Coordinates of C-alpha atoms in Angstrom, one line a residue:
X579 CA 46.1 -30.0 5.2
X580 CA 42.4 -30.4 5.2
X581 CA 39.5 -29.8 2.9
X582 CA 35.6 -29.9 2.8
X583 CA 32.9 -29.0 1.1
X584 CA 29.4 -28.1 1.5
X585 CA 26.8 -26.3 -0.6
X586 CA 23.9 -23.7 0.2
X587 CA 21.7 -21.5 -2.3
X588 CA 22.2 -17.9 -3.0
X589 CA 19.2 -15.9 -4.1
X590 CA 19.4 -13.4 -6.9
X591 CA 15.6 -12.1 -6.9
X592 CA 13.3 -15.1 -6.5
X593 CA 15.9 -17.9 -7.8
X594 CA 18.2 -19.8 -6.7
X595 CA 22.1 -20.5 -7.2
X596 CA 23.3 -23.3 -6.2
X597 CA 27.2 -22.4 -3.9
X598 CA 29.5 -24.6 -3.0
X599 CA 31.2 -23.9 0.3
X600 CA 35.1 -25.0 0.2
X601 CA 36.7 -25.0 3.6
X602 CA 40.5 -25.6 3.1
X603 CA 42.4 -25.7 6.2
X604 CA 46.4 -25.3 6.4
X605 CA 49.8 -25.1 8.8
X606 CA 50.0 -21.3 9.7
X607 CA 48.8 -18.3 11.9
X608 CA 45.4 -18.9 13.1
X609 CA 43.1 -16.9 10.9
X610 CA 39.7 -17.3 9.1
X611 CA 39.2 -15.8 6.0
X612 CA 36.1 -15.7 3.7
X613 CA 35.8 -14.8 -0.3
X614 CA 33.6 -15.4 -3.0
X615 CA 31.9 -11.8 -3.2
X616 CA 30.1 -12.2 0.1
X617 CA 28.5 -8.8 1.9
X618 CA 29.0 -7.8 5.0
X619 CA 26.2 -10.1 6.3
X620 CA 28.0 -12.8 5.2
X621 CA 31.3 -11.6 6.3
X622 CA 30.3 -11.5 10.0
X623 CA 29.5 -14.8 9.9
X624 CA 33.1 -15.6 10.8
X625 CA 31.9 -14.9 14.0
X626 CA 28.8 -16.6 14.1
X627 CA 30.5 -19.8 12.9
X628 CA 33.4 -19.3 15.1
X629 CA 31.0 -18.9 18.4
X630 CA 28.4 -21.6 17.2
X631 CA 31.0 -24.3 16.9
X632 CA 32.8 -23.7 20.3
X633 CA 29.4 -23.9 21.8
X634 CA 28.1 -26.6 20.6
X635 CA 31.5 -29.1 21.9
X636 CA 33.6 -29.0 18.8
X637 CA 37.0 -27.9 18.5
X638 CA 37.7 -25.1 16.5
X639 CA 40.9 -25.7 14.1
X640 CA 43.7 -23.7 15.2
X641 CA 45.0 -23.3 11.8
X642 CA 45.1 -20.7 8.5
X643 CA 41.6 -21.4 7.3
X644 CA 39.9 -20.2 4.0
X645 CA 36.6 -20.6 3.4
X646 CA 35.4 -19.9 -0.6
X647 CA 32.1 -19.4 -2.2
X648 CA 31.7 -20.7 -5.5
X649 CA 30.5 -19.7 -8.1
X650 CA 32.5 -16.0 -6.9
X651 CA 31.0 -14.1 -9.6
X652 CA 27.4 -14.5 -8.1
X653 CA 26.7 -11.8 -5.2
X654 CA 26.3 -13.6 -1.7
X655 CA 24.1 -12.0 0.8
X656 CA 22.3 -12.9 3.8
X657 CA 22.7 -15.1 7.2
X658 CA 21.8 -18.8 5.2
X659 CA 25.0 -19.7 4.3
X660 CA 26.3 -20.1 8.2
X661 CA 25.5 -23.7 8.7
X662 CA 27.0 -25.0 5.4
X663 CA 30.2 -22.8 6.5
X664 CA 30.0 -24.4 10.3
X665 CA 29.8 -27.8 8.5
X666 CA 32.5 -27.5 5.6
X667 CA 34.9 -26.0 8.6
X668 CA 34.4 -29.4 10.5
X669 CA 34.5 -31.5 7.8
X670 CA 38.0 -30.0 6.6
X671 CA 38.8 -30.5 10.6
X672 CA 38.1 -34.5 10.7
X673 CA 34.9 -34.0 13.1
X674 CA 32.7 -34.6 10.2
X675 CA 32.9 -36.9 7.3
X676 CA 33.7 -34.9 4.2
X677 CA 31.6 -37.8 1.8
X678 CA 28.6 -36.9 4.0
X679 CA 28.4 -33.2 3.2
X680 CA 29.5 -33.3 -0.3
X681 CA 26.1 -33.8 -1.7
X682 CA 24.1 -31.9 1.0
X683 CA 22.6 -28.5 0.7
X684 CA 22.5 -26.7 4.2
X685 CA 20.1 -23.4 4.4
X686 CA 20.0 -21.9 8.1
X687 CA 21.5 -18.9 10.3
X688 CA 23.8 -20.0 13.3
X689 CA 23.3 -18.3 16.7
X690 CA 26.5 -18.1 18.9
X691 CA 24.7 -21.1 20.9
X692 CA 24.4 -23.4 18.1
X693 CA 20.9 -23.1 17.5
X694 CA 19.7 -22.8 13.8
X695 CA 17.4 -20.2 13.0
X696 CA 15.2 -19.6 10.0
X697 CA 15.7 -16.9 6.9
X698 CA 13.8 -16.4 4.0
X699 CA 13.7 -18.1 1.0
X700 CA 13.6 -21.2 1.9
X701 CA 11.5 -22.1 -0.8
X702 CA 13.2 -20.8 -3.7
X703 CA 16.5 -22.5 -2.4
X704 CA 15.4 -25.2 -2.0
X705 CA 13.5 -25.4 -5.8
X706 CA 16.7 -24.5 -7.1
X707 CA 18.5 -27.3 -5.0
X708 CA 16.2 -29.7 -7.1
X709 CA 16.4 -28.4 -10.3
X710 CA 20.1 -28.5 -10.1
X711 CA 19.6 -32.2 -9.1
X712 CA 20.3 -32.2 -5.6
X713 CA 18.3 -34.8 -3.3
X714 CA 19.0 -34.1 0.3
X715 CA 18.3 -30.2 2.2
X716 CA 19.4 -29.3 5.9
X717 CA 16.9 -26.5 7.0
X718 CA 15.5 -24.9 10.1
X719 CA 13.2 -27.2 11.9
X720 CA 10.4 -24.0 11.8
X721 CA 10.6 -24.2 7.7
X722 CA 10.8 -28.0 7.2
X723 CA 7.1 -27.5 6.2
X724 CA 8.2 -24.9 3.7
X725 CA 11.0 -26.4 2.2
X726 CA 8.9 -30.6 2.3
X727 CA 6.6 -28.8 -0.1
X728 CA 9.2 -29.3 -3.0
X729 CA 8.5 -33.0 -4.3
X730 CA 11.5 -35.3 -4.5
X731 CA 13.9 -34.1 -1.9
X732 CA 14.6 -35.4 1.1
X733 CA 14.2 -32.7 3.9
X734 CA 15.8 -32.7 7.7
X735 CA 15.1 -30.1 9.9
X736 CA 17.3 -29.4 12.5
X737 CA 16.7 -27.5 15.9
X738 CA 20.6 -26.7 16.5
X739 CA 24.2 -27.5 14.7
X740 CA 24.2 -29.9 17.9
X741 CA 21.9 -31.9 16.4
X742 CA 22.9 -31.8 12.7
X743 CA 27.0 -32.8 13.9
X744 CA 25.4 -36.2 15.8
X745 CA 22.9 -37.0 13.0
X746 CA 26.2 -37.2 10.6
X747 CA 28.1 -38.6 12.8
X748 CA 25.4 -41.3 13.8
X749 CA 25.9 -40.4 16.9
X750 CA 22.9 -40.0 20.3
X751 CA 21.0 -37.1 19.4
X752 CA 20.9 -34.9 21.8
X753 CA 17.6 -33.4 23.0
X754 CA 17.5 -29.6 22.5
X755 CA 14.7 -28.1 25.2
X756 CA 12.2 -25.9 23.6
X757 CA 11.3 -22.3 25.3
X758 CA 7.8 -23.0 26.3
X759 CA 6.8 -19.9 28.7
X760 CA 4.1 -18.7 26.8
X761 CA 6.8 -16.1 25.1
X762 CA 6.7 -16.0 20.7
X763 CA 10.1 -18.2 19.6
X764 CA 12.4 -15.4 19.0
X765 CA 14.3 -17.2 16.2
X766 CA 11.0 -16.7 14.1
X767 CA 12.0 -13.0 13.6
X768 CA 14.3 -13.9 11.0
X769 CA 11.4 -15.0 8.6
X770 CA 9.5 -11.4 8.6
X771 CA 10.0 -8.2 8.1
X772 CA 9.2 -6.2 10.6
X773 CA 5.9 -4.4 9.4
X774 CA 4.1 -6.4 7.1
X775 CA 0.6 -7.4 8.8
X776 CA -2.7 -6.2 8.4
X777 CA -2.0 -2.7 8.3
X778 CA 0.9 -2.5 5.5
X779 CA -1.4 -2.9 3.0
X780 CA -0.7 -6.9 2.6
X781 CA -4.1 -8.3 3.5
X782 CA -7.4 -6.7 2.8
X783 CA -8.3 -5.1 6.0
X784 CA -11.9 -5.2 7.4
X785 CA -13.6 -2.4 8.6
X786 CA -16.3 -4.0 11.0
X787 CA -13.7 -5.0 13.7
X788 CA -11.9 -8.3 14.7
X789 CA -13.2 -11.5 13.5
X790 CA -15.5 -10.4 10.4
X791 CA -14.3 -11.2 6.9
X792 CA -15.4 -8.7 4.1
X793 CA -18.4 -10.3 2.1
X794 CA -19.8 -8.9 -0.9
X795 CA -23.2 -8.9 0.8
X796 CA -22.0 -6.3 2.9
X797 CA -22.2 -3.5 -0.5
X798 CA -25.1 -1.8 -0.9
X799 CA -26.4 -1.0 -4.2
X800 CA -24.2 -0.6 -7.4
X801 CA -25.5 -3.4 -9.6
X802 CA -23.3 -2.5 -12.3
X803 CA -19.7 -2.4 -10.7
X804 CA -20.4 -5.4 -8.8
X805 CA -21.2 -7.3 -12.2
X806 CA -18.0 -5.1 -13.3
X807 CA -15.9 -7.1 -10.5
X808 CA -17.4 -10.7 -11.5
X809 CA -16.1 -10.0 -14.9
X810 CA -13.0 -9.3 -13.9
X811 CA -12.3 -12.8 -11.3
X812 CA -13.9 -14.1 -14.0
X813 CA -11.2 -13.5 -16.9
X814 CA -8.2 -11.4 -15.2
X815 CA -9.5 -7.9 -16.6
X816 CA -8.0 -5.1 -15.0
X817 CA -10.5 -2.7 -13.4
X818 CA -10.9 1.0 -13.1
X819 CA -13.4 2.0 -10.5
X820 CA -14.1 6.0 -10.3
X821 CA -16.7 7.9 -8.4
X822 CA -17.4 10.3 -5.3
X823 CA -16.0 9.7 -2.0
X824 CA -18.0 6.8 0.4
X825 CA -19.7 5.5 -3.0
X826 CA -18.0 2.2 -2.5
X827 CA -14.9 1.5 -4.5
X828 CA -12.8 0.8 -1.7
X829 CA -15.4 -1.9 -0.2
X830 CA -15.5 -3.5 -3.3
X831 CA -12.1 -3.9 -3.9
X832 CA -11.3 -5.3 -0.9
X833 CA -13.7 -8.3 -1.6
X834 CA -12.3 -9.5 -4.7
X835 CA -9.3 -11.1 -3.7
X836 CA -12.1 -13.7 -2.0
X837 CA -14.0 -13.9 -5.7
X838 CA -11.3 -15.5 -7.2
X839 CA -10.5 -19.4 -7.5
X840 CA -7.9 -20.8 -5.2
X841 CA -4.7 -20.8 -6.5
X842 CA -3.2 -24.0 -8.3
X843 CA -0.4 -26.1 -6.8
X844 CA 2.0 -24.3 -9.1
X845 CA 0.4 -20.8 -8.2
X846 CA 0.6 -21.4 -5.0
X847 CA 3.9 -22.5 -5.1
X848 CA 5.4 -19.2 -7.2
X849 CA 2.9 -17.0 -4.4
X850 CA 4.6 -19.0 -1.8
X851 CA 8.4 -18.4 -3.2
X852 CA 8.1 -14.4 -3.3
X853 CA 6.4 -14.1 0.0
X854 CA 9.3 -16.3 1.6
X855 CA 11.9 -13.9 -0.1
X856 CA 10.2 -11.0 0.9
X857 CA 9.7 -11.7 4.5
X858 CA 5.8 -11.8 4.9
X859 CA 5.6 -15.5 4.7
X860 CA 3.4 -15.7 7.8
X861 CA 4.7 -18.6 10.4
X862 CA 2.9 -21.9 10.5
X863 CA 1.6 -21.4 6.9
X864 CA 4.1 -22.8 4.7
X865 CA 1.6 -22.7 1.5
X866 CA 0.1 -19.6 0.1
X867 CA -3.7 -21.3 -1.1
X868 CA -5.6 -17.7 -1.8
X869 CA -5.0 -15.0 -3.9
X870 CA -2.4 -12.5 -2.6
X871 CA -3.7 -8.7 -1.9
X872 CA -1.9 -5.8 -2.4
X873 CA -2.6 -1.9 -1.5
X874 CA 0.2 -0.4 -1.6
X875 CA -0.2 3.7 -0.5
X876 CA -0.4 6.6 -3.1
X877 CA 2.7 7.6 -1.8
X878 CA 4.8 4.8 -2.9
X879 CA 7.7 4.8 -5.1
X880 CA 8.5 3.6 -8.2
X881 CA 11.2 1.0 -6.8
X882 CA 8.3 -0.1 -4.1
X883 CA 6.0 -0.8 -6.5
X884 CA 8.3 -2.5 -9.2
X885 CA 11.0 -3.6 -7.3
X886 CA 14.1 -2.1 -6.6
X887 CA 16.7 -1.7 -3.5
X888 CA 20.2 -1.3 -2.6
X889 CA 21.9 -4.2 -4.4
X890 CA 20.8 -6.7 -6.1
X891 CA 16.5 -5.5 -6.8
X892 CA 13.7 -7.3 -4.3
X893 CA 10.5 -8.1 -4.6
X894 CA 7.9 -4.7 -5.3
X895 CA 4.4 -4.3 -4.9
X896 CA 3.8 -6.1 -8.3
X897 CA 4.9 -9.1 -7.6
X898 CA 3.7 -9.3 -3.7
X899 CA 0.3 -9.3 -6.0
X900 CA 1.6 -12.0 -8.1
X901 CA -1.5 -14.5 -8.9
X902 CA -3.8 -11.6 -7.0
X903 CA -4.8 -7.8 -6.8
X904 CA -2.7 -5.0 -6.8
X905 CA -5.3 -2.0 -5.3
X906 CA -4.3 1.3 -5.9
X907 CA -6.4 3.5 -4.3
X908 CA -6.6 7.2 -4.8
X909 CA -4.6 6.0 -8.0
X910 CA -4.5 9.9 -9.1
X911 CA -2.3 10.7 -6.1
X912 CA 0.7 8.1 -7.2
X913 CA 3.3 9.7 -9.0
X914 CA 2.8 9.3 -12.7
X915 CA 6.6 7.6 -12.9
X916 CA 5.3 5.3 -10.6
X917 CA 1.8 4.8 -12.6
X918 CA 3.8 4.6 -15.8
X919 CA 6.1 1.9 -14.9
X920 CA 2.9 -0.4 -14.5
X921 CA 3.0 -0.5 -18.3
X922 CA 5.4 -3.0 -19.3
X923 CA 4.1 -5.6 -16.4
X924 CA 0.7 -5.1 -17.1
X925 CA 1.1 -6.5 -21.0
X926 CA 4.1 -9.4 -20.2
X927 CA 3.3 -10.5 -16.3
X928 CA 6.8 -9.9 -14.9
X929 CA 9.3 -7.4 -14.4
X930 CA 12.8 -6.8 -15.5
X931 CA 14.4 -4.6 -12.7
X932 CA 18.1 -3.6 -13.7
X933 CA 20.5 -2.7 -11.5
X934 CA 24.6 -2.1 -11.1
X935 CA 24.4 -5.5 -9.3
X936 CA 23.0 -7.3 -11.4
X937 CA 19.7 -8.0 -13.8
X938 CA 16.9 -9.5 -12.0
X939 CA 13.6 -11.0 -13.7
X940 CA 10.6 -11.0 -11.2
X941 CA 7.3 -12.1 -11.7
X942 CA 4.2 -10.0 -11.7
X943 CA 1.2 -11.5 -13.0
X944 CA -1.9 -9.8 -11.3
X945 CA -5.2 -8.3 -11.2
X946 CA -5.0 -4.0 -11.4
X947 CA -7.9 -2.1 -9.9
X948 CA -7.8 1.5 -9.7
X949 CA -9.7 3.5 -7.4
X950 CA -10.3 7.3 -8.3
X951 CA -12.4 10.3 -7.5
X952 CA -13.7 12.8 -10.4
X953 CA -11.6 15.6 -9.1
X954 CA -9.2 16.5 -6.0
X955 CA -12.5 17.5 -3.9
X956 CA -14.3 14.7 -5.0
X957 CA -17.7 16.1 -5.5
X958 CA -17.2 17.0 -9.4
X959 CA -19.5 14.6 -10.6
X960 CA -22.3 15.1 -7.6
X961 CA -25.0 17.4 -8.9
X962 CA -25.7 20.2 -6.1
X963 CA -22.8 19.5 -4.3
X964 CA -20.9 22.7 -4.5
X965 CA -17.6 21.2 -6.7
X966 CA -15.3 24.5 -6.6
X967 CA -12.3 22.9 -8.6
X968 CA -12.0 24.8 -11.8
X969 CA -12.0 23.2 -14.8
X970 CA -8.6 23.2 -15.6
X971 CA -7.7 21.8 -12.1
X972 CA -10.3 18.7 -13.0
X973 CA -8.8 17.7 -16.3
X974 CA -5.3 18.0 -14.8
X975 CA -6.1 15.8 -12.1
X976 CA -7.8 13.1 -14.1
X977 CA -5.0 13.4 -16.7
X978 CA -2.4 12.1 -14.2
X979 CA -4.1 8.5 -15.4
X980 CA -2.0 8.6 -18.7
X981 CA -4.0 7.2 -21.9
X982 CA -1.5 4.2 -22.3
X983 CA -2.4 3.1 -18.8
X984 CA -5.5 3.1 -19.2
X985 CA -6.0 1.6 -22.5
X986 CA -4.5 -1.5 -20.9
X987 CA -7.1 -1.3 -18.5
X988 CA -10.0 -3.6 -19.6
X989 CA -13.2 -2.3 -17.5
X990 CA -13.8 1.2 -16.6
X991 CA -17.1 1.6 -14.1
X992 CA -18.5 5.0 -12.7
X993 CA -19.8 4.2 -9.4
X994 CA -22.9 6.6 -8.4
X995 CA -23.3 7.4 -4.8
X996 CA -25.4 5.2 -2.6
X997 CA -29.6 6.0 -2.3
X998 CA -31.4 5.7 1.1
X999 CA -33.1 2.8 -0.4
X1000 CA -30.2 0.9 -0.7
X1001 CA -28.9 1.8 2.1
X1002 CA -31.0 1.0 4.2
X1003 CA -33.4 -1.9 3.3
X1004 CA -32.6 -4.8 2.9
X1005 CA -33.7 -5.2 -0.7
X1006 CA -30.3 -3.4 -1.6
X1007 CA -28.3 -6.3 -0.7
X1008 CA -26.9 -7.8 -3.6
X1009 CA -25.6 -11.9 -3.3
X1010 CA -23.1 -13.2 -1.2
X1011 CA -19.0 -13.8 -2.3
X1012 CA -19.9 -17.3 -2.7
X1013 CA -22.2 -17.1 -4.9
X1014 CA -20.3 -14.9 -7.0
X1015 CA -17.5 -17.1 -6.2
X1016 CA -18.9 -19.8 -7.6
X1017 CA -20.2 -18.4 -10.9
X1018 CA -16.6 -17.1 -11.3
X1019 CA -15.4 -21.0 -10.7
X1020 CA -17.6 -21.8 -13.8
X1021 CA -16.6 -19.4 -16.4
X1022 CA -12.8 -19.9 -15.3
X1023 CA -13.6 -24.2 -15.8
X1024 CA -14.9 -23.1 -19.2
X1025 CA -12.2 -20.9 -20.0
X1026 CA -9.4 -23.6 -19.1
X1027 CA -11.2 -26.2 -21.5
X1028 CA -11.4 -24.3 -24.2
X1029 CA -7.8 -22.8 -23.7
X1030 CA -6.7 -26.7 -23.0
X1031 CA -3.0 -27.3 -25.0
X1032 CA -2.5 -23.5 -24.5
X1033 CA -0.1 -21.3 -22.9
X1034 CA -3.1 -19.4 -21.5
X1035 CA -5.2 -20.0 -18.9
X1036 CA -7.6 -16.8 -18.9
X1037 CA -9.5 -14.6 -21.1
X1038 CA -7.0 -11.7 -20.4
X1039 CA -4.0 -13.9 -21.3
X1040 CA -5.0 -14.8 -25.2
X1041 CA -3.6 -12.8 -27.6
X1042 CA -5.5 -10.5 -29.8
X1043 CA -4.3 -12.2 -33.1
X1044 CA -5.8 -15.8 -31.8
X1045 CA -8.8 -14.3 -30.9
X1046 CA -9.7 -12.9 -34.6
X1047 CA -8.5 -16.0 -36.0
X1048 CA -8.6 -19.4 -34.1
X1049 CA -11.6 -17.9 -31.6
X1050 CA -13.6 -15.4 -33.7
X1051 CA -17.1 -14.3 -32.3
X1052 CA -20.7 -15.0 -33.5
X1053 CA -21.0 -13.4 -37.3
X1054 CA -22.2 -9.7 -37.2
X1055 CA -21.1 -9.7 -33.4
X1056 CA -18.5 -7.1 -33.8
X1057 CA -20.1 -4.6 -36.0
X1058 CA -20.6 -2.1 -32.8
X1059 CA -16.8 -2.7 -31.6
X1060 CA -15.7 -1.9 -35.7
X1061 CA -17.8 1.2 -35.5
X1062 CA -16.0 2.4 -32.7
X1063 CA -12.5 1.8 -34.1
X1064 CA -13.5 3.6 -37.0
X1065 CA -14.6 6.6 -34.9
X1066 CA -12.0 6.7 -32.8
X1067 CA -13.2 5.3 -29.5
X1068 CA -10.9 2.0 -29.2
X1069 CA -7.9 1.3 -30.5
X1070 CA -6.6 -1.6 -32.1
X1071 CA -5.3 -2.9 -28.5
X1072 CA -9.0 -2.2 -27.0
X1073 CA -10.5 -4.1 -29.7
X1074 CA -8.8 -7.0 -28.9
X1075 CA -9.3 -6.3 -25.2
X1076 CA -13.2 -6.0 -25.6
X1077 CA -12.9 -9.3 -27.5
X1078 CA -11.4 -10.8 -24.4
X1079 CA -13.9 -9.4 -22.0
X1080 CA -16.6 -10.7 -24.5
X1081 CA -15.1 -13.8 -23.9
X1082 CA -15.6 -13.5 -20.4
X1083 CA -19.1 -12.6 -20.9
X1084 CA -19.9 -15.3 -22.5
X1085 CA -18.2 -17.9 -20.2
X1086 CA -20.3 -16.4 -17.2
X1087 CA -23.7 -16.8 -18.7
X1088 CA -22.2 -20.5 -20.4
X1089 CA -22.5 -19.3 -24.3
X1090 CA -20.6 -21.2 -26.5
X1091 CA -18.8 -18.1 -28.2
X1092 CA -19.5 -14.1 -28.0
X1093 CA -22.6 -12.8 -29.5
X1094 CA -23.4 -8.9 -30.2
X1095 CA -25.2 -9.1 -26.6
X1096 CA -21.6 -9.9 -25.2
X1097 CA -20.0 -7.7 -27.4
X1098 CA -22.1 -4.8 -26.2
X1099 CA -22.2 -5.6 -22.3
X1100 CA -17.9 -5.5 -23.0
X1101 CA -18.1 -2.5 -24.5
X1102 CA -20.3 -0.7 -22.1
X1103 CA -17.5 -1.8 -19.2
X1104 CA -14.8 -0.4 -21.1
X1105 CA -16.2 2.8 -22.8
X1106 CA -19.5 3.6 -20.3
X1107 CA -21.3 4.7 -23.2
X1108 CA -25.2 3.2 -22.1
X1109 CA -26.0 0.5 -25.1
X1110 CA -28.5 -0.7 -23.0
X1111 CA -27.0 -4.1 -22.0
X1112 CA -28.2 -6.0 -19.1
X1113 CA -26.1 -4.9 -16.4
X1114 CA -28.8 -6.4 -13.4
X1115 CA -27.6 -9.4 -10.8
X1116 CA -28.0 -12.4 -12.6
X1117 CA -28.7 -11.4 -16.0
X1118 CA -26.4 -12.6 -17.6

């Protein structure tokens, strides 16, 4: 009688589980069997295991062997557990030293040669190998960068089971030849899924052909929503943009992903975590640095967008925008479930997705902009320009944008169309993303100071209750913003949110707290009622 054990991770969303894999071997009929609540992924793997060992020069144990995952009561899915199976079966067989593997945690996909390939989530495993105190990782040698970017754990990346059985065995590692004839490495496939580049919506896409990046420079015009889209890098305000067709809004959401700071080491490393899960981790870049974008089409669904799926819930739109945009374009044209469900992320910054499986927690802190036209032909607001949509058809369609929704969006901008002026000369060129970039820098530095000892880290985040008490504005500031609750106009949540856009103000032009100037250029973005507030490049 032999036994062994090993341990891998199972993911349920974007954490880890730690699972110990028993191998228990035993006089009998030769047979392999596998429990622990496993799916059928996980099932095959008998296979796998069976084929990869052979393969590589061990013997396979011709005995009654059971192979349990533990803890059973977590769901087991996915190819990652094949090499901690491969290596619990040998240790229970005397090949391998059972001490060795005890403490080890072993993440990789076995192919019927031996070779290890890659699967997703590398980085969430191995984050939850550390937290549950675990010091040593076996991965694939293609995410050793991934996994090394988790401080105190040791990190070996292996090339083929070959390898891993000699390195344990301090044996003469073997040399495994790598497929150089100019061919992509075919075991990479197992870390994307198939689909996600430029054109799912996952990157913002450029419009002037290979090789350009989108620059703010490139927008003609529309002083007023581009000092909309500062204010939101600046503090995390979500953003309504609405207007005629070709006035812009697309062009100028696509460039604010590149306004906003670079992530932190911590954003980066959540970023990094759900991008691995979901499978549009891109190869060779183990470390999300920028700000995600995410433009998901009108005709997604509610699971897309939230997260959802057969079996236990994955990653959605929301939180592939986590720590960056989520663009909705044409956002009239998504289904109102789907619009409504934005709600509850939009106030917390993550999503509770509940399922027969299992309750999964995902997070979904990001920056909303909307994108819609005045009515379905888009020439409602043009004067001259022969609108036929009858009036009832217009408020129906600009109804689909539910009044809860927007009240939690902070900045609402009509953009008028483009002038030949503007257009065309020169003149109309407004600044560059770096510039903008770095005024954005500022107001966030000054932001983080004041918010130092805080859970908050932007002007979006603070609560409305510790900005009328701990961070009130200048006296007399909010006599216009009172006015309007009294008529109406705001509500008690769009007071507090015109307070935190004041904020925002004030941290872009380096006042020490909001003054009525602030207050009014706030509530001009949310409202659009003209208060005559400076609104030019550089004013404020």
């Amino acid at each position: 009688m032999g036994y062994a054990r090993a341990c891998s991770v199972a993911l349920v969303g974007v954490e880890g589980v730690v699972v110990e894999v028993q191998a228990d071997l035993e006089p009998g009929v030769a047979a392999f069997t596998l429990v622990g609540l496993p799916d059928k992924s996980l099932i095959e793997s008998r296979d796998r295991v069976r084929a990869a060992v052979v393969n590589s020069g061990a013997e396979w144990p011709q005995k009654k062997l059971t192979v349990g995952l533990s803890p059973a009561s977590v769901p087991k899915s996915g190819s990652g557990f094949d090499l901690a199976v491969a290596c619990a079966v040998l240790g229970a067989a005397e090949r391998l030293d059972p001490a060795a593997i005890a403490d080890v945690v072993m993440i990789g996909e076995l192919g019927l040669d031996g070779r290890v390939r890659p699967v997703r989530g590398v980085l969430p495993a191995v984050l939850a190998a550390a937290e549950a105190g675990y010091q040593q990782v076996v991965v694939p040698e293609q995410t050793a960068g991934e996994a090394a970017l988790v401080p105190g754990v040791s990190v070996l990346g292996v090339r083929s089971l070959r390898q891993l059985i000699a390195i344990l065995c301090d044996e003469p590692v073997p040399d495994e030849p790598v497929d150089d004839r100019g061919r992509p490495d075919t075991t990479l496939a197992g870390l994307m899924v198939p689909g996600t580049g430029l054109g799912a919506g996952l990157a913002p896409a450029s419009s002037c052909g290979e090789g350009h990046t989108p620059d703010l420079v490139d927008v003609a015009g529309q002083p007023r929503p581009r000092k909309a889209l500062e204010v939101a890098a600046a503090g995390g305000h979500h953003l309504l943009f609405s207007g005629p067709p070709g006035a812009g809004k697309t062009m100028l959401a696509e460039r604010l992903s590149a306004v906003l700071p670079p992530l932190t080491r911590q954003e980066s490393l959540e970023v990094t975590a759900v991008h691995s899960v979901a499978g549009i981790l891109p190869p060779g870049e183990p470390l999300v640095s920028r700000a995600p974008y995410c433009a998901p089409h009108h005709s997604a669904t509610m699971q897309s967008l939230v997260g959802g799926g057969n079996g236990m819930p994955r990653p959605g739109a929301v939180s592939l925008a986590h720590r960056g945009v989520l663009f909705l374009d044409e956002a009239p044209e998504f289904s109102g479930k789907a619009l409504d469900a934005l709600r509850q992320p939009l106030e917390s910054g993550h999503v509770v997705v509940a399922r027969a499986a299992g309750v999964v927690r995902l997070p979904a802190r990001f920056l909303m902009v909307l994108a819609a036209n005045p009515c379905p032909c888009g020439r409602h607001s043009l004067t001259g320009a022969g609108c036929e949509c009858p009036p009832s058809v217009v408020r129906r369609y600009q109804a689909r944008l539910s009044g809860p929704l927007l009240d939690r969006v902070d900045l609402r901008v009509e953009v008028e169309p483009v002038d030949r002026a503007d257009l065309l000369e020169q003149s109309g060129r407004g600044e560059s993303t770096a510039v903008v970039a770095a005024r954005v820098r500022e107001a966030r530095a000054r932001a983080a100071e004041r918010l130092a000892g805080t859970p908050w880290t932007t002007n979006s985040e603070v609560p409305g209750h510790e900005l009328r008490t701990r961070l009130p504005a200048a006296p007399g500031a909010l006599a216009a913003a009172e006015r309007d609750l009294e008529r109406g106009i705001l509500t008690a949540r769009g007071l507090d949110r015109v307070l935190r856009v004041a904020w925002t103000v004030a941290d872009l032009r380096g006042a020490p707290r909001p003054e009525d100037r602030d207050i009014a250029v706030a509530l001009e973005l949310r409202t659009g009622i003209q208060r005559g507030a400076p609104m030019e490049m550089g004013a404020l």
